[in-house]
CSV table of C-alpha atoms in Angstrom, one decimal:
chain,number,residue,atom,x,y,z
W,98,UNK,CA,-1.3,-8.7,46.2
W,99,UNK,CA,2.0,-7.8,44.8
W,100,UNK,CA,1.9,-11.0,42.2
W,101,UNK,CA,-1.8,-9.6,41.1
W,102,UNK,CA,-0.5,-6.4,40.6
W,103,UNK,CA,2.5,-7.5,38.5
W,104,UNK,CA,0.1,-9.9,36.7
W,105,UNK,CA,-2.4,-6.5,35.7
W,106,UNK,CA,0.6,-4.6,34.8
W,107,UNK,CA,1.5,-7.4,32.2
W,108,UNK,CA,-1.7,-7.8,30.9
W,109,UNK,CA,-1.8,-3.7,30.4
W,110,UNK,CA,1.8,-3.5,28.3
W,111,UNK,CA,0.4,-6.9,26.6
W,112,UNK,CA,-2.7,-4.8,25.2
W,113,UNK,CA,-1.1,-1.5,24.8
W,114,UNK,CA,1.6,-3.3,22.5
W,115,UNK,CA,-0.7,-5.3,20.8
W,116,UNK,CA,-3.0,-2.2,19.9
W,117,UNK,CA,0.5,-0.5,18.5
W,118,UNK,CA,0.8,-3.6,16.4
W,119,UNK,CA,-2.7,-3.3,14.9
W,120,UNK,CA,-2.1,0.6,14.1
W,121,UNK,CA,1.4,-0.3,12.6
W,122,UNK,CA,-0.1,-2.8,10.3
W,123,UNK,CA,-3.1,-0.4,9.2
W,124,UNK,CA,-0.7,2.3,8.7
W,125,UNK,CA,1.8,0.3,6.8
W,126,UNK,CA,-0.6,-1.2,4.6
W,127,UNK,CA,-2.7,2.1,3.9
W,128,UNK,CA,0.3,5.0,4.0
W,129,UNK,CA,2.7,2.6,2.1
W,130,UNK,CA,-0.6,2.4,-0.7
W,131,UNK,CA,-0.7,6.1,-0.5
W,132,UNK,CA,2.9,6.6,-2.5
W,133,UNK,CA,3.8,8.7,-4.9
W,134,UNK,CA,2.2,6.7,-7.8
W,135,UNK,CA,-0.9,7.0,-5.6
W,136,UNK,CA,-0.8,10.7,-6.0
W,137,UNK,CA,0.2,10.8,-9.7
W,138,UNK,CA,-2.5,8.4,-11.0
W,139,UNK,CA,-5.4,10.0,-9.0
W,140,UNK,CA,-4.6,13.3,-10.7
W,141,UNK,CA,-3.6,11.7,-14.1
W,142,UNK,CA,-7.0,9.7,-14.2
W,143,UNK,CA,-9.2,12.6,-12.5
W,144,UNK,CA,-7.9,15.0,-15.8
W,145,UNK,CA,-8.8,12.1,-18.0
W,146,UNK,CA,-12.4,11.4,-16.4
W,147,UNK,CA,-13.1,14.2,-14.8
W,148,UNK,CA,-16.2,13.7,-12.3
W,149,UNK,CA,-16.7,10.3,-13.0
W,150,UNK,CA,-13.5,8.9,-11.6
W,151,UNK,CA,-15.2,8.9,-8.5
W,152,UNK,CA,-17.1,6.2,-9.6
W,153,UNK,CA,-13.7,4.0,-10.1
W,154,UNK,CA,-12.3,5.5,-6.4
W,155,UNK,CA,-15.6,3.9,-4.8
W,156,UNK,CA,-15.2,0.4,-6.8
W,157,UNK,CA,-11.6,0.3,-5.8
W,158,UNK,CA,-12.3,1.0,-2.3
W,159,UNK,CA,-15.3,-1.6,-2.4
W,160,UNK,CA,-12.7,-4.2,-4.3
W,161,UNK,CA,-9.7,-3.4,-1.9
W,162,UNK,CA,-11.6,-4.3,1.2
W,163,UNK,CA,-12.7,-7.4,-0.2
W,164,UNK,CA,-9.1,-8.4,-0.7
W,165,UNK,CA,-7.5,-7.4,2.2
W,166,UNK,CA,-10.2,-8.9,4.8
W,167,UNK,CA,-9.6,-12.4,3.0
W,168,UNK,CA,-5.8,-11.8,3.2
W,169,UNK,CA,-5.5,-10.6,6.7
W,170,UNK,CA,-7.9,-13.1,8.2
W,171,UNK,CA,-6.2,-16.1,6.6
W,172,UNK,CA,-2.8,-15.1,7.4
W,173,UNK,CA,-3.7,-14.2,10.9
W,174,UNK,CA,-5.7,-17.8,11.4
W,175,UNK,CA,-2.9,-19.7,9.8
W,176,UNK,CA,0.2,-17.7,11.4
W,177,UNK,CA,1.6,-18.4,7.9
W,178,UNK,CA,3.2,-15.8,5.6
W,179,UNK,CA,1.7,-15.6,2.1
W,180,UNK,CA,4.3,-17.5,0.3
W,181,UNK,CA,4.1,-20.0,2.9
W,182,UNK,CA,0.4,-20.5,2.0
W,183,UNK,CA,1.0,-20.6,-1.5
W,184,UNK,CA,3.8,-23.5,-0.8
W,185,UNK,CA,1.3,-25.4,1.1
W,186,UNK,CA,-1.5,-24.9,-1.4
W,187,UNK,CA,0.7,-26.1,-4.3
W,188,UNK,CA,4.7,-26.9,-3.9
W,189,UNK,CA,6.4,-23.9,-5.5
W,190,UNK,CA,3.5,-21.8,-5.9
W,191,UNK,CA,4.7,-19.6,-3.0
W,192,UNK,CA,8.3,-19.1,-4.2
W,193,UNK,CA,6.8,-18.2,-7.6
W,194,UNK,CA,4.4,-15.4,-6.0
W,195,UNK,CA,7.5,-14.5,-4.0
W,196,UNK,CA,9.5,-13.6,-7.2
W,197,UNK,CA,7.1,-11.8,-8.7
W,198,UNK,CA,6.0,-9.8,-5.9
W,199,UNK,CA,10.0,-9.1,-5.2
W,200,UNK,CA,10.2,-7.9,-8.8
W,201,UNK,CA,7.4,-5.9,-8.7
W,202,UNK,CA,8.4,-4.6,-5.1
W,203,UNK,CA,11.5,-3.1,-6.8
W,204,UNK,CA,10.0,-2.0,-9.6
W,205,UNK,CA,7.4,-0.1,-7.1
W,206,UNK,CA,10.5,1.1,-5.0
W,207,UNK,CA,12.0,2.8,-7.7
W,208,UNK,CA,8.7,4.8,-8.2
W,209,UNK,CA,8.7,5.6,-4.6
W,210,UNK,CA,12.3,6.7,-4.8
W,211,UNK,CA,11.6,9.0,-7.6
W,212,UNK,CA,8.8,10.3,-5.6
W,213,UNK,CA,10.9,11.0,-2.8
W,214,UNK,CA,13.4,12.7,-4.8
W,215,UNK,CA,10.6,14.9,-6.5
W,216,UNK,CA,9.7,15.8,-3.1
W,217,UNK,CA,13.0,17.3,-2.3
W,218,UNK,CA,13.5,18.8,-5.7
W,219,UNK,CA,10.5,20.8,-4.9
W,220,UNK,CA,11.4,21.9,-1.5
W,221,UNK,CA,15.0,22.9,-1.6
W,222,UNK,CA,15.8,22.7,-5.5
W,223,UNK,CA,18.3,19.9,-5.0
W,224,UNK,CA,18.9,17.9,-8.2
W,225,UNK,CA,16.6,14.8,-8.7
W,226,UNK,CA,19.3,12.1,-8.7
W,227,UNK,CA,21.4,13.8,-5.8
W,228,UNK,CA,17.8,13.7,-3.9
W,229,UNK,CA,17.0,10.2,-4.6
W,230,UNK,CA,20.4,9.1,-2.8
W,231,UNK,CA,19.5,11.5,0.0
W,232,UNK,CA,16.4,10.1,0.4
W,233,UNK,CA,17.4,6.1,-0.1
W,234,UNK,CA,19.7,7.2,2.9
W,235,UNK,CA,17.1,8.4,5.0
W,236,UNK,CA,14.8,5.5,4.5
W,237,UNK,CA,17.4,2.9,5.1
W,238,UNK,CA,18.9,4.6,8.4
W,239,UNK,CA,15.3,3.2,10.1
W,240,UNK,CA,16.6,-0.2,9.6
W,241,UNK,CA,20.1,0.4,11.3
W,242,UNK,CA,18.3,0.1,14.8
W,243,UNK,CA,17.3,-2.7,16.8
W,244,UNK,CA,13.9,-2.0,17.3
W,245,UNK,CA,13.1,-1.4,13.6
W,246,UNK,CA,9.3,-2.2,13.9
W,247,UNK,CA,8.4,0.4,16.5
W,248,UNK,CA,10.4,3.1,14.8
W,249,UNK,CA,8.9,2.3,11.4
W,250,UNK,CA,5.6,2.4,12.9
W,251,UNK,CA,5.9,5.7,14.2
W,252,UNK,CA,7.6,7.4,11.2
W,253,UNK,CA,5.1,5.7,8.7
W,254,UNK,CA,1.9,6.6,11.0
W,255,UNK,CA,3.3,10.5,11.7
W,256,UNK,CA,4.2,11.1,8.3
W,257,UNK,CA,1.0,9.6,7.0
W,258,UNK,CA,-1.5,11.8,9.2
W,259,UNK,CA,0.6,14.7,8.2
W,260,UNK,CA,-0.1,13.9,4.7
W,261,UNK,CA,-3.6,13.8,4.9
W,262,UNK,CA,-4.1,16.8,6.5
W,263,UNK,CA,-2.1,18.8,4.0
W,264,UNK,CA,-3.9,17.1,1.0
W,265,UNK,CA,-7.1,18.0,2.8
W,266,UNK,CA,-6.1,21.8,2.9
W,267,UNK,CA,-5.5,21.8,-0.6
W,268,UNK,CA,-8.5,19.9,-1.7
W,269,UNK,CA,-10.9,22.9,0.5
W,270,UNK,CA,-8.4,25.6,-1.4
W,271,UNK,CA,-9.1,24.1,-4.8
W,272,UNK,CA,-13.1,24.6,-4.3
W,273,UNK,CA,-14.2,21.6,-5.8
W,274,UNK,CA,-17.8,20.9,-7.4
W,275,UNK,CA,-18.4,18.5,-4.8
W,276,UNK,CA,-22.4,17.9,-5.9
W,277,UNK,CA,-21.3,17.0,-9.3
W,278,UNK,CA,-18.6,14.7,-8.1
W,279,UNK,CA,-21.2,12.9,-5.7
W,280,UNK,CA,-23.9,12.3,-8.5
W,281,UNK,CA,-21.1,11.3,-11.0
W,282,UNK,CA,-19.6,8.7,-8.5
W,283,UNK,CA,-22.9,6.6,-8.5
W,284,UNK,CA,-23.8,7.7,-12.3
W,285,UNK,CA,-20.7,8.0,-14.3
W,286,UNK,CA,-20.7,9.3,-17.8
W,287,UNK,CA,-17.7,6.7,-18.5
W,288,UNK,CA,-16.0,3.7,-16.7
W,289,UNK,CA,-12.3,3.8,-17.6
W,290,UNK,CA,-11.2,0.1,-16.7
W,291,UNK,CA,-7.4,0.8,-17.1
W,292,UNK,CA,-7.7,3.4,-14.0
W,293,UNK,CA,-9.9,0.7,-11.9
W,294,UNK,CA,-7.0,-2.0,-12.4
W,295,UNK,CA,-4.5,0.5,-11.7
W,296,UNK,CA,-6.1,2.0,-8.7
W,297,UNK,CA,-6.4,-1.5,-7.2
W,298,UNK,CA,-2.9,-2.5,-8.5
W,299,UNK,CA,-1.7,0.3,-6.7
W,300,UNK,CA,-3.8,-0.1,-3.5
W,301,UNK,CA,-3.5,-3.7,-2.5
W,302,UNK,CA,-1.7,-5.1,-5.2
W,303,UNK,CA,1.8,-7.0,-5.0
W,304,UNK,CA,3.5,-6.6,-2.0
W,305,UNK,CA,0.7,-4.1,-0.4
W,306,UNK,CA,-1.6,-7.2,-0.6
W,307,UNK,CA,0.5,-8.9,2.2
W,308,UNK,CA,2.2,-5.8,4.3
W,309,UNK,CA,-0.3,-5.7,7.1
W,310,UNK,CA,-0.9,-9.4,7.8
W,311,UNK,CA,2.9,-9.9,7.5
W,312,UNK,CA,3.5,-7.1,9.9
W,313,UNK,CA,0.9,-8.9,12.5
W,314,UNK,CA,2.7,-12.0,12.3
W,315,UNK,CA,6.1,-10.0,13.1
W,316,UNK,CA,4.3,-8.9,16.0
W,317,UNK,CA,3.0,-12.1,17.1
W,318,UNK,CA,-0.5,-11.6,16.4
W,319,UNK,CA,-1.5,-15.0,15.1
W,320,UNK,CA,-4.6,-17.8,15.6
W,321,UNK,CA,-8.6,-17.6,15.7
W,322,UNK,CA,-8.9,-14.9,18.8
W,323,UNK,CA,-7.2,-12.3,16.8
W,324,UNK,CA,-9.2,-12.6,13.6
W,325,UNK,CA,-12.0,-10.5,14.5
W,326,UNK,CA,-9.7,-7.5,15.3
W,327,UNK,CA,-7.3,-8.1,12.1
W,328,UNK,CA,-10.9,-7.7,10.3
W,329,UNK,CA,-11.7,-4.5,11.6
W,330,UNK,CA,-8.0,-3.1,11.1
W,331,UNK,CA,-8.0,-4.0,7.5
W,332,UNK,CA,-11.1,-2.3,6.8
W,333,UNK,CA,-9.6,0.8,8.8
W,334,UNK,CA,-6.7,0.7,6.3
W,335,UNK,CA,-8.5,0.9,3.3
W,336,UNK,CA,-10.9,3.2,4.6
W,337,UNK,CA,-7.5,5.4,5.3
W,338,UNK,CA,-6.5,5.1,1.6
W,339,UNK,CA,-10.1,5.6,0.5
W,340,UNK,CA,-10.4,9.0,2.2
W,341,UNK,CA,-7.1,10.2,0.6
W,342,UNK,CA,-8.2,9.2,-2.5
W,343,UNK,CA,-10.9,11.0,-2.4
W,344,UNK,CA,-9.3,14.0,-1.0
W,345,UNK,CA,-6.9,14.2,-3.8
W,346,UNK,CA,-9.7,13.5,-6.5
W,347,UNK,CA,-11.7,16.2,-5.2
W,348,UNK,CA,-8.6,18.9,-5.3
W,349,UNK,CA,-7.8,18.0,-8.9
W,350,UNK,CA,-11.3,18.0,-10.0
W,351,UNK,CA,-11.5,21.2,-8.2
W,352,UNK,CA,-8.4,22.8,-10.2
W,353,UNK,CA,-9.3,21.1,-13.7
W,354,UNK,CA,-12.8,22.4,-13.3
W,355,UNK,CA,-12.0,26.2,-13.1
W,356,UNK,CA,-9.5,25.5,-15.7
W,357,UNK,CA,-6.0,25.4,-14.7
W,358,UNK,CA,-3.7,23.5,-16.7
W,359,UNK,CA,-1.9,20.3,-15.7
W,360,UNK,CA,1.6,20.1,-16.3
W,361,UNK,CA,2.3,16.5,-17.7
W,362,UNK,CA,5.8,16.1,-16.3
W,363,UNK,CA,4.8,16.8,-12.9
W,364,UNK,CA,0.7,16.6,-12.8
W,365,UNK,CA,0.2,16.4,-8.9
W,366,UNK,CA,2.2,19.3,-8.2
W,367,UNK,CA,0.2,21.2,-10.6
W,368,UNK,CA,-2.6,20.5,-8.5
W,369,UNK,CA,-1.2,21.8,-5.4
W,370,UNK,CA,0.3,24.9,-6.9
W,371,UNK,CA,-3.0,25.8,-8.5
W,372,UNK,CA,-4.9,25.4,-5.5
W,373,UNK,CA,-2.7,27.3,-3.0
W,374,UNK,CA,-0.1,29.2,-4.7
W,375,UNK,CA,3.6,28.8,-4.3
W,376,UNK,CA,2.6,27.7,-0.8
W,377,UNK,CA,0.8,24.5,-2.3
W,378,UNK,CA,3.8,23.8,-4.1
W,379,UNK,CA,5.8,23.6,-1.3
W,380,UNK,CA,3.2,21.7,0.7
W,381,UNK,CA,3.2,19.2,-2.5
W,382,UNK,CA,7.0,18.8,-1.7
W,383,UNK,CA,6.4,17.9,1.8
W,384,UNK,CA,3.5,15.3,0.7
W,385,UNK,CA,5.2,13.7,-1.9
W,386,UNK,CA,8.3,13.6,-0.2
W,387,UNK,CA,6.8,11.7,2.7
W,388,UNK,CA,4.7,9.5,0.7
W,389,UNK,CA,7.8,8.4,-1.6
W,390,UNK,CA,10.1,7.9,1.7
W,391,UNK,CA,7.2,6.2,3.8
W,392,UNK,CA,6.8,3.9,0.9
W,393,UNK,CA,10.1,3.1,0.3
W,394,UNK,CA,10.4,1.8,3.7
W,395,UNK,CA,7.5,0.0,3.7
W,396,UNK,CA,7.7,-1.8,0.1
W,397,UNK,CA,11.4,-2.9,1.4
W,398,UNK,CA,10.4,-4.2,4.6
W,399,UNK,CA,7.4,-6.3,3.0
W,400,UNK,CA,9.3,-7.5,-0.1
W,401,UNK,CA,11.8,-8.8,1.9
W,402,UNK,CA,9.5,-10.5,3.8
W,403,UNK,CA,9.1,-12.8,1.1
W,404,UNK,CA,12.6,-14.0,1.1
W,405,UNK,CA,12.3,-15.7,4.3
W,406,UNK,CA,10.7,-18.7,3.0
W,407,UNK,CA,13.7,-19.1,0.8
W,408,UNK,CA,16.1,-19.8,3.7
W,409,UNK,CA,15.6,-19.6,7.2
W,410,UNK,CA,18.8,-17.8,7.4
W,411,UNK,CA,17.2,-14.6,6.2
W,412,UNK,CA,15.7,-13.7,9.5
W,413,UNK,CA,19.5,-13.1,10.5
W,414,UNK,CA,20.3,-10.7,8.1
W,415,UNK,CA,17.2,-9.4,7.3
W,416,UNK,CA,17.7,-5.6,8.2
W,417,UNK,CA,20.8,-6.1,5.9
W,418,UNK,CA,18.9,-7.3,3.2
W,419,UNK,CA,16.4,-4.4,3.1
W,420,UNK,CA,19.1,-2.2,3.2
W,421,UNK,CA,20.3,-3.7,0.2
W,422,UNK,CA,16.9,-3.4,-1.3
W,423,UNK,CA,16.7,0.1,-1.0
W,424,UNK,CA,20.3,0.9,-2.3
W,425,UNK,CA,19.5,-1.0,-5.4
W,426,UNK,CA,16.0,0.6,-6.0
W,427,UNK,CA,17.7,4.1,-5.3
W,428,UNK,CA,20.7,3.1,-7.9
W,429,UNK,CA,18.5,1.9,-10.6
W,430,UNK,CA,16.3,5.3,-10.4
W,431,UNK,CA,19.6,7.3,-10.6
W,432,UNK,CA,20.8,5.3,-13.8
W,433,UNK,CA,17.0,5.4,-15.5
W,434,UNK,CA,15.3,8.4,-14.0
W,435,UNK,CA,12.1,9.2,-16.1
W,436,UNK,CA,10.0,9.4,-12.6
W,437,UNK,CA,6.5,10.0,-13.8
W,438,UNK,CA,6.6,7.1,-16.5
W,439,UNK,CA,7.8,4.6,-13.5
W,440,UNK,CA,5.0,5.7,-11.3
W,441,UNK,CA,2.4,5.3,-13.6
W,442,UNK,CA,3.3,1.8,-14.9
W,443,UNK,CA,4.2,0.4,-11.7
W,444,UNK,CA,0.5,0.3,-10.5
W,445,UNK,CA,-0.6,-1.8,-13.4
W,446,UNK,CA,2.4,-4.5,-12.7
W,447,UNK,CA,1.3,-4.9,-9.5
W,448,UNK,CA,-2.6,-5.2,-10.5
W,449,UNK,CA,-1.2,-8.7,-12.4
W,450,UNK,CA,0.1,-10.2,-9.0
W,451,UNK,CA,-3.3,-9.6,-7.3
W,452,UNK,CA,-5.4,-12.5,-8.9
W,453,UNK,CA,-2.6,-15.3,-8.2
W,454,UNK,CA,-1.8,-14.2,-4.9
W,455,UNK,CA,-5.6,-13.9,-3.7
W,456,UNK,CA,-6.5,-17.0,-5.5
W,457,UNK,CA,-3.8,-18.8,-3.8
W,458,UNK,CA,-4.8,-17.5,-0.3
W,459,UNK,CA,-8.5,-18.5,-0.9
W,460,UNK,CA,-7.7,-22.1,-1.8
W,461,UNK,CA,-5.6,-22.1,1.4
W,462,UNK,CA,-8.5,-20.8,3.6
W,463,UNK,CA,-10.0,-24.5,3.1
W,464,UNK,CA,-7.0,-26.8,3.9
W,465,UNK,CA,-7.1,-28.0,7.6
W,466,UNK,CA,-3.0,-28.3,7.5
W,467,UNK,CA,-3.0,-24.7,6.6
W,468,UNK,CA,-5.9,-22.9,8.8
W,469,UNK,CA,-6.8,-25.7,11.4
W,470,UNK,CA,-10.2,-25.2,12.8
W,471,UNK,CA,-10.5,-21.9,11.3
W,472,UNK,CA,-13.9,-21.5,9.3
W,473,UNK,CA,-13.8,-18.8,6.7
W,474,UNK,CA,-17.1,-17.3,6.1
W,475,UNK,CA,-18.9,-18.3,2.5
W,476,UNK,CA,-19.8,-14.7,1.5
W,477,UNK,CA,-16.0,-13.6,2.0
W,478,UNK,CA,-14.7,-16.8,-0.2
W,479,UNK,CA,-17.5,-15.8,-3.1
W,480,UNK,CA,-16.4,-12.3,-3.1
W,481,UNK,CA,-12.9,-12.9,-3.2
W,482,UNK,CA,-13.5,-15.5,-6.3
W,483,UNK,CA,-15.5,-12.6,-7.9
W,484,UNK,CA,-12.4,-10.2,-7.3
W,485,UNK,CA,-10.0,-12.8,-8.7
W,486,UNK,CA,-11.9,-13.5,-11.9
W,487,UNK,CA,-12.4,-9.5,-12.5
W,488,UNK,CA,-9.0,-8.7,-12.0
W,489,UNK,CA,-7.6,-11.8,-14.0
W,490,UNK,CA,-10.0,-10.3,-16.8
W,491,UNK,CA,-8.9,-6.9,-16.7
W,492,UNK,CA,-5.5,-7.2,-16.1
W,493,UNK,CA,-5.4,-9.4,-19.4
W,494,UNK,CA,-7.6,-7.0,-21.2
W,495,UNK,CA,-5.6,-4.1,-20.2
W,496,UNK,CA,-2.2,-5.8,-21.1
W,497,UNK,CA,-3.9,-6.5,-24.6
W,498,UNK,CA,-4.9,-2.8,-25.3
W,499,UNK,CA,-1.8,-1.2,-23.8
W,500,UNK,CA,1.1,-3.2,-25.4
W,501,UNK,CA,-0.8,-5.5,-28.1
W,502,UNK,CA,-3.5,-3.3,-29.2
């Protein structure tokens, strides 16, 4: 009897641990995607496209789901990280993708530090560069503890929930034209390709593509029996991101519709302040600080996980390398500045990484030496290939127009 009771307790503990791991992976992917760039992009593109931006959000959510269910399923089935799958598909490919993602992650983290610094500046009037140093210290302190995964999961999920609730309050206060937004979401006046590629790049591009999947592997979740739950978790993460995007879109649309001016130096702050006055401005400070700080943590954690393919010794110094990653990102921002420009451009950079990374994952899904007995659904492969082609084309199109046009 005693042995049975001990076994039951062990089973219950295992289930709870796995549940925490799934929740942690969901929020790590979703909340790090809802970073400062996410706030800025949503406001800027809503101002440009109006209610028709709803269509871009809807399209990006559908594409994001396709990307993440492909990636999470194949990573969990194979028990391999994204770069390991890439190297197995074509020797050296995983290293190349790793370099791109680490560089993109550094760029993204500079923007994340910038956003967190803007938050402290709004809340307490701290100079932006000094605020960046404070935010960097807060973020790296998470990795000074032994139970990094558990502490990180709690921090990210708690501030993620707070952020969503505050954004909902502001959206309601902005009195958006919901009916017009719904109509234009399905019958848009215009479709902004630049906005679509930036949203996808900012939501599931670069390091974010692998954030949730790598977190599951670090928790020991791998193998065929975990695939159904991994699929549901991937969808849940994207839906959380989608809800936040819609809430911010409606808030911005309400403010713009009522004729309030948007400050180009800090567009997202304008929305919060116009919708709820000085209180709204302070709420924006909380939202963008938490967005920046949680994204700094998630970006550093996932980007550095790609270094593991270069040396087995990385694991021994994992937390120290993450701390170094955060320090470097913070120092670059303190020297360079220009937060809003950084936040907008970085989403586009990640859009270029996505087609190559997803293509390698899809090829790996059909290699026995990578996924074993797993059989990837044909419809997921087909839709995944369509996303690769579409994102590849749109990335080149955007690059040509923005930098060569």
